[in-house]
Amino acid sequence: MLNVRRLNEIIDNSTFKVEDIASSLESTLGGSSKKAVKNWKNGLMKPQPKNDHIDALAQTLNVDASELKAWNATFRYAPQSARKVRLVADLIRGRHVRDAEDILKFTPKRSASMILQVLKSAVANADEEEADVETLYVAEARVDGAGRRIGTKGFIPKDRGRAHPIRKEACHIYVTVAQFTEE
């Protein structure tokens, strides 16, 4: 995955323009390279950048390819409401991975173990692609609502013939880690 924040920092601090970068990527992307680079710069991942695209982009910008990469993991349909999980996700956003793991281990909330599981998976994804695990930080920790949990449709009877719905919510947890680069 492409680290959009780092890409924008590099482009802003250099003399490169989008057209220059697109012209150097035409061999790997074809005729739609200008549109793809604009989309990536704006955070829209269409087309999804592959590893060879990121390597070519890094070579054009004269940086290491690992600076432009980010690794993510997801937990879809986690059995807790998004509102509760967001409280814990806000604690780790922007922190070093080891600090985030320590915070999650000692947070007395049910969702902390779920987020810790996703964080460890993202770190394992980065380690598999031979990233420096000691310099990783949590670039993004996002929680989206997923609606009612599967299999929890129903009503609870109330007084005078009324019925209240049973609403057990689910959420999607997304964690992205990237390498911290000092300048």
Tab-separated table of C-alpha atoms in Angstrom:
chain	number	residue	atom	x	y	z
A	1	MET	CA	0.000	0.000	0.000
A	2	LEU	CA	1.163	3.517	-0.739
A	3	ASN	CA	1.880	5.944	2.109
A	4	VAL	CA	0.033	9.014	0.798
A	5	ARG	CA	1.154	11.379	3.558
A	6	ARG	CA	4.822	10.607	2.897
A	7	LEU	CA	4.344	10.887	-0.883
A	8	ASN	CA	2.843	14.370	-0.495
A	9	GLU	CA	5.697	15.436	1.824
A	10	ILE	CA	8.314	14.323	-0.698
A	11	ILE	CA	6.557	15.989	-3.641
A	12	ASP	CA	6.063	19.245	-1.696
A	13	ASN	CA	9.719	19.373	-0.615
A	14	SER	CA	11.091	18.662	-4.091
A	15	THR	CA	10.967	20.285	-7.478
A	16	PHE	CA	9.060	17.391	-9.041
A	17	LYS	CA	5.692	18.029	-10.626
A	18	VAL	CA	2.945	15.463	-11.166
A	19	GLU	CA	3.553	15.541	-14.918
A	20	ASP	CA	7.262	14.729	-14.465
A	21	ILE	CA	6.487	11.796	-12.185
A	22	ALA	CA	3.773	10.534	-14.537
A	23	SER	CA	6.061	10.644	-17.556
A	24	SER	CA	8.618	8.478	-15.767
A	25	LEU	CA	5.915	5.954	-14.788
A	26	GLU	CA	4.451	5.529	-18.286
A	27	SER	CA	6.440	2.337	-18.859
A	28	THR	CA	4.720	0.567	-15.946
A	29	LEU	CA	1.283	2.262	-15.952
A	30	GLY	CA	0.714	3.082	-19.597
A	31	GLY	CA	-1.248	6.091	-20.860
A	32	SER	CA	-3.220	6.672	-17.661
A	33	SER	CA	-0.136	7.426	-15.544
A	34	LYS	CA	-0.925	11.130	-15.031
A	35	LYS	CA	-4.408	10.369	-13.747
A	36	ALA	CA	-3.071	7.587	-11.505
A	37	VAL	CA	-0.404	9.821	-9.918
A	38	LYS	CA	-2.981	12.571	-9.279
A	39	ASN	CA	-5.305	10.024	-7.672
A	40	TRP	CA	-2.510	8.652	-5.468
A	41	LYS	CA	-1.483	12.150	-4.426
A	42	ASN	CA	-5.087	12.879	-3.375
A	43	GLY	CA	-5.388	9.622	-1.449
A	44	LEU	CA	-7.612	7.825	-3.951
A	45	MET	CA	-6.129	4.411	-4.701
A	46	LYS	CA	-7.478	3.970	-8.221
A	47	PRO	CA	-5.736	2.141	-9.789
A	48	GLN	CA	-4.416	0.262	-6.760
A	49	PRO	CA	-0.636	0.866	-6.688
A	50	LYS	CA	1.321	-2.377	-6.900
A	51	ASN	CA	4.806	-2.919	-5.500
A	52	ASP	CA	6.490	-2.340	-8.869
A	53	HIS	CA	4.588	0.971	-9.213
A	54	ILE	CA	5.779	2.060	-5.760
A	55	ASP	CA	9.357	1.004	-6.605
A	56	ALA	CA	9.266	3.022	-9.839
A	57	LEU	CA	7.786	5.995	-7.970
A	58	ALA	CA	10.529	5.803	-5.340
A	59	GLN	CA	13.218	5.601	-8.013
A	60	THR	CA	11.779	8.672	-9.736
A	61	LEU	CA	11.663	10.641	-6.476
A	62	ASN	CA	15.158	9.443	-5.431
A	63	VAL	CA	14.004	7.910	-2.129
A	64	ASP	CA	14.026	4.450	-0.630
A	65	ALA	CA	10.973	2.384	-1.615
A	66	SER	CA	10.242	1.487	2.017
A	67	GLU	CA	9.611	5.185	2.755
A	68	LEU	CA	6.614	5.154	0.419
A	69	LYS	CA	5.133	1.866	1.605
A	70	ALA	CA	2.539	1.294	4.302
A	71	TRP	CA	1.099	-1.975	5.552
A	72	ASN	CA	-2.428	-2.543	6.771
A	73	ALA	CA	-4.634	-5.143	8.394
A	74	THR	CA	-8.375	-5.296	8.981
A	75	PHE	CA	-10.872	-6.976	11.271
A	76	ARG	CA	-14.220	-7.096	9.500
A	77	TYR	CA	-17.452	-7.442	11.455
A	78	ALA	CA	-15.838	-7.182	14.885
A	79	PRO	CA	-18.553	-7.941	17.467
A	80	GLN	CA	-18.728	-4.558	19.172
A	81	SER	CA	-20.174	-1.166	18.322
A	82	ALA	CA	-17.960	1.281	16.458
A	83	ARG	CA	-18.504	3.979	19.073
A	84	LYS	CA	-16.904	1.845	21.797
A	85	VAL	CA	-13.993	0.711	19.648
A	86	ARG	CA	-13.182	4.262	18.494
A	87	LEU	CA	-12.385	5.250	22.079
A	88	VAL	CA	-9.507	2.763	22.108
A	89	ALA	CA	-8.407	3.382	18.503
A	90	ASP	CA	-7.928	7.071	19.315
A	91	LEU	CA	-5.364	6.112	21.974
A	92	ILE	CA	-2.888	4.567	19.519
A	93	ARG	CA	-3.195	6.729	16.413
A	94	GLY	CA	0.178	8.294	15.502
A	95	ARG	CA	2.179	6.392	18.129
A	96	HIS	CA	5.181	4.109	17.803
A	97	VAL	CA	4.114	0.467	17.421
A	98	ARG	CA	5.745	-0.704	20.665
A	99	ASP	CA	4.091	2.118	22.628
A	100	ALA	CA	0.743	1.293	21.032
A	101	GLU	CA	1.092	-2.381	21.981
A	102	ASP	CA	1.862	-1.441	25.592
A	103	ILE	CA	-1.123	0.902	25.740
A	104	LEU	CA	-3.442	-1.752	24.347
A	105	LYS	CA	-2.195	-4.452	26.730
A	106	PHE	CA	-3.052	-2.333	29.757
A	107	THR	CA	-6.299	-0.771	28.541
A	108	PRO	CA	-9.205	-2.357	30.425
A	109	LYS	CA	-11.639	-2.335	27.501
A	110	ARG	CA	-12.908	-5.332	25.565
A	111	SER	CA	-12.012	-3.751	22.231
A	112	ALA	CA	-8.341	-3.332	23.180
A	113	SER	CA	-7.613	-6.997	22.529
A	114	MET	CA	-9.294	-6.811	19.107
A	115	ILE	CA	-7.281	-3.757	18.080
A	116	LEU	CA	-4.075	-5.366	19.418
A	117	GLN	CA	-4.745	-8.388	17.231
A	118	VAL	CA	-5.141	-6.181	14.143
A	119	LEU	CA	-2.027	-4.155	15.024
A	120	LYS	CA	0.078	-7.314	15.364
A	121	SER	CA	-1.211	-8.510	12.006
A	122	ALA	CA	-0.226	-5.228	10.334
A	123	VAL	CA	3.265	-5.449	11.883
A	124	ALA	CA	3.564	-9.046	10.654
A	125	ASN	CA	2.604	-7.901	7.140
A	126	ALA	CA	5.353	-5.289	7.282
A	127	ASP	CA	7.863	-7.802	8.631
A	128	GLU	CA	7.021	-10.204	5.815
A	129	GLU	CA	8.020	-7.560	3.273
A	130	GLU	CA	11.248	-7.013	5.244
A	131	ALA	CA	10.464	-3.593	6.685
A	132	ASP	CA	12.343	-2.306	9.718
A	133	VAL	CA	9.898	-3.239	12.489
A	134	GLU	CA	11.635	-1.016	15.056
A	135	THR	CA	10.802	2.164	13.111
A	136	LEU	CA	7.100	1.475	12.501
A	137	TYR	CA	4.354	3.763	13.756
A	138	VAL	CA	0.571	3.632	13.555
A	139	ALA	CA	-0.228	5.793	10.550
A	140	GLU	CA	-3.964	5.150	10.627
A	141	ALA	CA	-6.375	3.532	13.066
A	142	ARG	CA	-9.903	3.751	11.718
A	143	VAL	CA	-13.171	2.182	12.867
A	144	ASP	CA	-16.239	2.080	10.621
A	145	GLY	CA	-19.699	0.910	11.540
A	146	ALA	CA	-20.840	-2.367	9.979
A	147	GLY	CA	-24.492	-2.347	11.010
A	148	ARG	CA	-26.278	-5.039	12.929
A	149	ARG	CA	-24.325	-8.192	13.677
A	150	ILE	CA	-25.181	-11.233	11.633
A	151	GLY	CA	-27.647	-13.515	13.374
A	152	THR	CA	-28.827	-11.011	16.000
A	153	LYS	CA	-32.065	-9.942	14.397
A	154	GLY	CA	-34.882	-10.044	16.866
A	155	PHE	CA	-37.134	-8.276	19.309
A	156	ILE	CA	-37.532	-8.296	23.077
A	157	PRO	CA	-41.083	-8.182	24.421
A	158	LYS	CA	-42.063	-5.151	26.470
A	159	ASP	CA	-45.116	-4.072	28.385
A	160	ARG	CA	-48.571	-3.638	26.825
A	161	GLY	CA	-47.759	-5.685	23.732
A	162	ARG	CA	-44.836	-3.572	22.580
A	163	ALA	CA	-41.570	-4.923	21.204
A	164	HIS	CA	-38.141	-3.299	21.184
A	165	PRO	CA	-35.501	-4.363	18.665
A	166	ILE	CA	-32.329	-6.084	19.827
A	167	ARG	CA	-29.516	-4.058	18.301
A	168	LYS	CA	-26.132	-5.734	18.576
A	169	GLU	CA	-23.779	-3.706	16.417
A	170	ALA	CA	-20.624	-4.721	14.572
A	171	CYS	CA	-17.719	-2.672	13.213
A	172	HIS	CA	-14.765	-2.836	10.852
A	173	ILE	CA	-11.331	-2.075	12.338
A	174	TYR	CA	-8.542	-0.837	10.032
A	175	VAL	CA	-4.949	-0.334	11.207
A	176	THR	CA	-2.145	0.921	8.940
A	177	VAL	CA	1.519	1.066	9.942
A	178	ALA	CA	4.292	2.895	8.124
A	179	GLN	CA	7.987	3.460	8.616
A	180	PHE	CA	9.054	6.576	10.467
A	181	THR	CA	11.708	8.521	8.578
A	182	GLU	CA	13.783	11.231	10.166
A	183	GLU	CA	14.734	14.230	8.110
